[in-house]
mmCIF file of C-alpha atoms in Angstrom:
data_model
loop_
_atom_site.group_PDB
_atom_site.id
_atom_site.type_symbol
_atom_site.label_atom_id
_atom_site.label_comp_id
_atom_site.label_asym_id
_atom_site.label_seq_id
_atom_site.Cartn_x
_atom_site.Cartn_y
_atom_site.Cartn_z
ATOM 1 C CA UNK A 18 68.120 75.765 131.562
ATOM 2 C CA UNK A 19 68.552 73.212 128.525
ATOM 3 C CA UNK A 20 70.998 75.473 126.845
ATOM 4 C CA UNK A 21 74.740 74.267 127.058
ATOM 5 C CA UNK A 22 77.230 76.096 124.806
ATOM 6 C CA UNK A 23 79.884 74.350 123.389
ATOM 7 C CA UNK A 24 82.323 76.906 121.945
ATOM 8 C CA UNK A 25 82.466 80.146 120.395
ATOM 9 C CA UNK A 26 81.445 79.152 116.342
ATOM 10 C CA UNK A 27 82.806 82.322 115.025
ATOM 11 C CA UNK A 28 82.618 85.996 115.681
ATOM 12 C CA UNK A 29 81.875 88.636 112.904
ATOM 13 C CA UNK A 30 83.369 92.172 112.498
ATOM 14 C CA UNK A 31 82.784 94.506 109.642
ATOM 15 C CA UNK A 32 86.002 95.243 107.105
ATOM 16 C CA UNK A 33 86.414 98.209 105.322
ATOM 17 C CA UNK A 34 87.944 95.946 102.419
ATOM 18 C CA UNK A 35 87.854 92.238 102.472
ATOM 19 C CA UNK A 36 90.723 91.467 99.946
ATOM 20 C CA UNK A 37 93.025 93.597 102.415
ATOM 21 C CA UNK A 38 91.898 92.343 105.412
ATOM 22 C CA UNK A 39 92.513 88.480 104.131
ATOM 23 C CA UNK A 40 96.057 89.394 102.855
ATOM 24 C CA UNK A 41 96.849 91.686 106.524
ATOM 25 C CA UNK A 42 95.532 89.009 108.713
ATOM 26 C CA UNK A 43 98.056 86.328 106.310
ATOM 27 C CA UNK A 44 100.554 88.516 106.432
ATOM 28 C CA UNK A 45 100.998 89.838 110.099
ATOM 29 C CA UNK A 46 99.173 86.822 112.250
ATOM 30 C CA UNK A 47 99.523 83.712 109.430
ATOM 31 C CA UNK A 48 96.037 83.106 109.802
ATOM 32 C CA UNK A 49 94.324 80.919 106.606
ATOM 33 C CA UNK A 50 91.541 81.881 105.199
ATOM 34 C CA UNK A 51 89.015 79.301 104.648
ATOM 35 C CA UNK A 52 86.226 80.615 103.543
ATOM 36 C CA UNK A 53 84.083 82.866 101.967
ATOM 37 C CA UNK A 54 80.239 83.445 100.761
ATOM 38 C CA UNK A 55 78.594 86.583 98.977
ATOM 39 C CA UNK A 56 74.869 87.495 98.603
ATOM 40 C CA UNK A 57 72.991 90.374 97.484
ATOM 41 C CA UNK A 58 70.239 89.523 100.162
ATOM 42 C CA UNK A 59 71.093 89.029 103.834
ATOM 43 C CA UNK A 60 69.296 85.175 104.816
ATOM 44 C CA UNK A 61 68.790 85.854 108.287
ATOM 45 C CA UNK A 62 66.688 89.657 107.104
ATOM 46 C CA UNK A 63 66.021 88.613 103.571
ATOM 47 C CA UNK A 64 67.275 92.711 103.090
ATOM 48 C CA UNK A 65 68.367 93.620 99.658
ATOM 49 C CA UNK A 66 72.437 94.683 101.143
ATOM 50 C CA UNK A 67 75.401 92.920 99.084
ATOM 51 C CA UNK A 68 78.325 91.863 101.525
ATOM 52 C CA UNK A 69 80.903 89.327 101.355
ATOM 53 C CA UNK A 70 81.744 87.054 104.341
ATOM 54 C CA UNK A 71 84.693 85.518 104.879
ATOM 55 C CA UNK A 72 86.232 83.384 107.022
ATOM 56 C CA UNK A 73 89.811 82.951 109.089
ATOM 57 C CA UNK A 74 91.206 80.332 110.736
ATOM 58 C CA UNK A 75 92.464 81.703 114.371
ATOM 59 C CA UNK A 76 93.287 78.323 115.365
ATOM 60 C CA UNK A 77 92.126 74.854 117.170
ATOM 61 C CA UNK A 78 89.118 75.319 115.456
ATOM 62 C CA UNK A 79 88.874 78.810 116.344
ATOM 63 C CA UNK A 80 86.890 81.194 113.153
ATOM 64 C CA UNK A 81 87.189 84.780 112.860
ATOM 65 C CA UNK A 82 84.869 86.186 110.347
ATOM 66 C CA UNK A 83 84.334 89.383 108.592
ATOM 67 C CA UNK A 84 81.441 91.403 106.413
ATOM 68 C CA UNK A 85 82.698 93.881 103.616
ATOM 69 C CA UNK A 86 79.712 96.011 102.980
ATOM 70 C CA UNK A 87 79.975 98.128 100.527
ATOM 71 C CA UNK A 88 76.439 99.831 100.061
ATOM 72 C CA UNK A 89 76.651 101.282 103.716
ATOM 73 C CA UNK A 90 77.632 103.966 105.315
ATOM 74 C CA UNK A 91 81.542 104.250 105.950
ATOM 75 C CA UNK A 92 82.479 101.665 108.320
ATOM 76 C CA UNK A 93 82.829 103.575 111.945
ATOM 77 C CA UNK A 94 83.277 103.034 115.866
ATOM 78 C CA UNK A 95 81.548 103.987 118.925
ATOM 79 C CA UNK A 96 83.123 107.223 119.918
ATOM 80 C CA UNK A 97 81.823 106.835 123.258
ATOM 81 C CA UNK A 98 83.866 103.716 124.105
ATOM 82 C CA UNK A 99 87.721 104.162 124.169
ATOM 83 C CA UNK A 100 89.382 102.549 121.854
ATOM 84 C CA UNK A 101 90.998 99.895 124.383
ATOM 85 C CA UNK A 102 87.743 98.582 125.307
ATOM 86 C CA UNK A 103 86.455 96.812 122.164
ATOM 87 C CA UNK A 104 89.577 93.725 121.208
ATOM 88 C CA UNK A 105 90.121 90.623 119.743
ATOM 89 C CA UNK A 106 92.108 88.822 122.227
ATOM 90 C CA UNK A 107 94.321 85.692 120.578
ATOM 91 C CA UNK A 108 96.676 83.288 122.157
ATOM 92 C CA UNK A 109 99.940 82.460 121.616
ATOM 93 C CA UNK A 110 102.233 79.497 122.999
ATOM 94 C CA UNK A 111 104.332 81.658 125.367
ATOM 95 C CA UNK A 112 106.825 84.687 126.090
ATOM 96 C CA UNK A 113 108.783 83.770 122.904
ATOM 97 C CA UNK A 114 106.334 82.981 120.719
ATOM 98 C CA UNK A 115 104.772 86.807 121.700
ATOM 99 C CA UNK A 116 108.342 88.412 121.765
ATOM 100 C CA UNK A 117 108.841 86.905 118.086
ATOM 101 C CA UNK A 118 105.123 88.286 117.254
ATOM 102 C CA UNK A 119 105.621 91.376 117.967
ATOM 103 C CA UNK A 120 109.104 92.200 115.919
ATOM 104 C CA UNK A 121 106.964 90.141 113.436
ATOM 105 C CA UNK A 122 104.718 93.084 113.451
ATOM 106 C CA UNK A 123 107.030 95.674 113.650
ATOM 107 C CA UNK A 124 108.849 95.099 111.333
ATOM 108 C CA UNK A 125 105.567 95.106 109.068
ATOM 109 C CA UNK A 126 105.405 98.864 110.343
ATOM 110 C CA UNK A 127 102.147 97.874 112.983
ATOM 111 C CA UNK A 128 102.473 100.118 115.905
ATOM 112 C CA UNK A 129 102.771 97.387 118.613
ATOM 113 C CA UNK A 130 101.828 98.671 122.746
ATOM 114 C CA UNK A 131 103.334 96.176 125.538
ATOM 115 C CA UNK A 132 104.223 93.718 126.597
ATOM 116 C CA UNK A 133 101.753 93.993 129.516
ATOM 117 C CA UNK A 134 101.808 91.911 132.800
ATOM 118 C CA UNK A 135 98.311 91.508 133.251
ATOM 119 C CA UNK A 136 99.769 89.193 136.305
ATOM 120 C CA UNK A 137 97.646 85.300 134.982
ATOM 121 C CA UNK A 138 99.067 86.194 131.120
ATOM 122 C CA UNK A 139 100.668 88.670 129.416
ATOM 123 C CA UNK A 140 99.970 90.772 125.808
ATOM 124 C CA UNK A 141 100.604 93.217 123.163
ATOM 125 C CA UNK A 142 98.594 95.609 121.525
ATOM 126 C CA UNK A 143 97.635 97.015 118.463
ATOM 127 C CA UNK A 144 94.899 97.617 115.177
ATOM 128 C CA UNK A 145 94.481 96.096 111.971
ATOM 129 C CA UNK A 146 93.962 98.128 109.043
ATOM 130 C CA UNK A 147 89.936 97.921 110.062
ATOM 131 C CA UNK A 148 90.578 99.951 113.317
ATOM 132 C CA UNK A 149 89.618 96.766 115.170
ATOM 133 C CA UNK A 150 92.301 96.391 118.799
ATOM 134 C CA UNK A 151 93.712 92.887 118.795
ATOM 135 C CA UNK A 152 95.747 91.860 121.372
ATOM 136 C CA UNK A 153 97.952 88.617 121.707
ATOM 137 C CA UNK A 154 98.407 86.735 125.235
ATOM 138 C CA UNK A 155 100.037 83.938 126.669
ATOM 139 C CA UNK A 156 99.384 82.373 130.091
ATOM 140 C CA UNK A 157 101.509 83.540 132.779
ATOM 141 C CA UNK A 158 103.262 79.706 133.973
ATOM 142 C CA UNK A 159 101.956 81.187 137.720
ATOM 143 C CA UNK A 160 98.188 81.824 136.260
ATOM 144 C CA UNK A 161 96.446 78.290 137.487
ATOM 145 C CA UNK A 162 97.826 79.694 141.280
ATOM 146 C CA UNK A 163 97.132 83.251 141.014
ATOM 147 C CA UNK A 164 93.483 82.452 139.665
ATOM 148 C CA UNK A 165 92.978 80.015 142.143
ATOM 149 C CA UNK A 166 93.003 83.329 145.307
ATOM 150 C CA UNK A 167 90.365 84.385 142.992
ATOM 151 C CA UNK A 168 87.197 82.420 145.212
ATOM 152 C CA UNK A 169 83.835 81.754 144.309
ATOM 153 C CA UNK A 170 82.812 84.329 147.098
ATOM 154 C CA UNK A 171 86.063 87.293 146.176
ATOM 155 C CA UNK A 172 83.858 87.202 142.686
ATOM 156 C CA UNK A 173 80.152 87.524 144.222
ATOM 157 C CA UNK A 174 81.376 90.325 146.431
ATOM 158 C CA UNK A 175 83.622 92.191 143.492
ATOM 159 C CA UNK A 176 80.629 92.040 141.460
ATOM 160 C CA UNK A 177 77.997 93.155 144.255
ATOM 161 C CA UNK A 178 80.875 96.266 145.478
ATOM 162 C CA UNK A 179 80.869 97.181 141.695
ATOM 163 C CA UNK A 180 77.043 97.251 141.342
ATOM 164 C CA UNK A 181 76.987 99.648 144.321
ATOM 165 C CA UNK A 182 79.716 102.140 143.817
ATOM 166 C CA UNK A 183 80.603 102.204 140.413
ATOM 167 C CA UNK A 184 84.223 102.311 141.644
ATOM 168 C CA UNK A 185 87.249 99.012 141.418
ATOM 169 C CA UNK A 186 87.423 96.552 144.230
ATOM 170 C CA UNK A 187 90.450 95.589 145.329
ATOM 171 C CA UNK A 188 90.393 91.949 145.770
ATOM 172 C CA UNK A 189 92.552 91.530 142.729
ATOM 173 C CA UNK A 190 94.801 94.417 142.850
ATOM 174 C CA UNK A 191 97.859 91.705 142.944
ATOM 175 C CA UNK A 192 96.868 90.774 139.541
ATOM 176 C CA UNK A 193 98.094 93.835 138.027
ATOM 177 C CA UNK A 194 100.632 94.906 141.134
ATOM 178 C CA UNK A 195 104.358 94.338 138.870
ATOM 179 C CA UNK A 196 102.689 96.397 136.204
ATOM 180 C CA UNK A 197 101.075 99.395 137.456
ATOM 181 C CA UNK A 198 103.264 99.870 141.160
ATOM 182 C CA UNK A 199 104.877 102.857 139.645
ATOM 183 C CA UNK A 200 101.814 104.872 138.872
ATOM 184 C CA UNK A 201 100.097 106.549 141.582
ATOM 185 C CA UNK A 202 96.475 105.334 143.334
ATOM 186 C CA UNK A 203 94.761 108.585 141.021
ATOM 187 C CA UNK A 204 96.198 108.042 138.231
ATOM 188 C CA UNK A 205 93.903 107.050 135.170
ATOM 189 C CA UNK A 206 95.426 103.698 133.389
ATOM 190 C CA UNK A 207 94.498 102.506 130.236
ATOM 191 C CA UNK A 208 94.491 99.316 130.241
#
């Protein structure tokens, strides 16, 4: 195939306001915004619907974008999908840099879930003021090894178990081992 992706341009997520969602993303994750367009006809559909689009910088050339659209329906989520599912997942330099993050946002009043060893990096949780999960990670400094027992062949035959049995493999139970070994093997986690 001729197709070769470079990066991720930008992903899009609706806003239920886009004034508050420019000043919350400032304000709890210093992210810039730079840029914005508004139409009364969508280019791609040529369909009469007014938005506005704007634009945030997540970083390293990184965009996060969002639609305000105002002549819809109140903005939703699929109730069929739990809520941890769905997330914007962000990077950050290391431990400190997420330990500083997360008083950060704290002490803006967001409700703030980990810090979760996910064994190759490690994250909090929470929502912005759209309902959207975001969740900020660092690398774990033993990632590069741990992913490394993670073959070629471990991921064909997690993937082919999976399509079978609808049930987890446990190839890469270590991943998660520090953070789940006091919960029993019935339990349901959220992750």
């Amino acid at each position: 195939m001729a197709i070769q992706i470079e990066k991720i341009h930008h992903v899009a997520y609706r806003c239920k306001d886009a004034k508050e969602t420019v000043d919350w993303y400032k304000k709890n994750l210093n992210m810039d915004f730079i840029l914005a367009f508004a139409e009364d006809h969508v280019p791609s559909t040529k369909a009469f619907d007014p938005y506005m689009h704007l634009f945030l910088d997540a970083g390293n050339g990184n965009v996060l974008a969002f639609f305000e659209l105002p002549t819809q329906p109140e903005m939703g989520r699929d109730e069929n999908t739990p809520k941890w599912v769905q997330h914007i997942a962000l990077k950050v330099k290391d431990r400190a840099a997420l330990i500083e993050a997360k008083a950060h946002l704290e002490e803006n009043g967001v409700d703030v879930l980990g810090i979760t060893n996910h064994g190759i990096f490690h994250s909090i949780y929470f929502f912005d003021p759209n309902g959207h999960r975001l969740e900020l990670a660092y690398d774990d400094e033993k990632a590069p090894e741990k992913i490394a027992m993670i073959t070629e062949e471990m991921k064909h035959e997690m993937l082919a178990e999976w399509s079978k049995t609808k049930r987890a493999p446990h190839h890469t139970h270590f991943l998660h081992a520090d953070e789940l070994e006091n919960n029993s093997a019935d339990a349901k986690i959220d992750h």
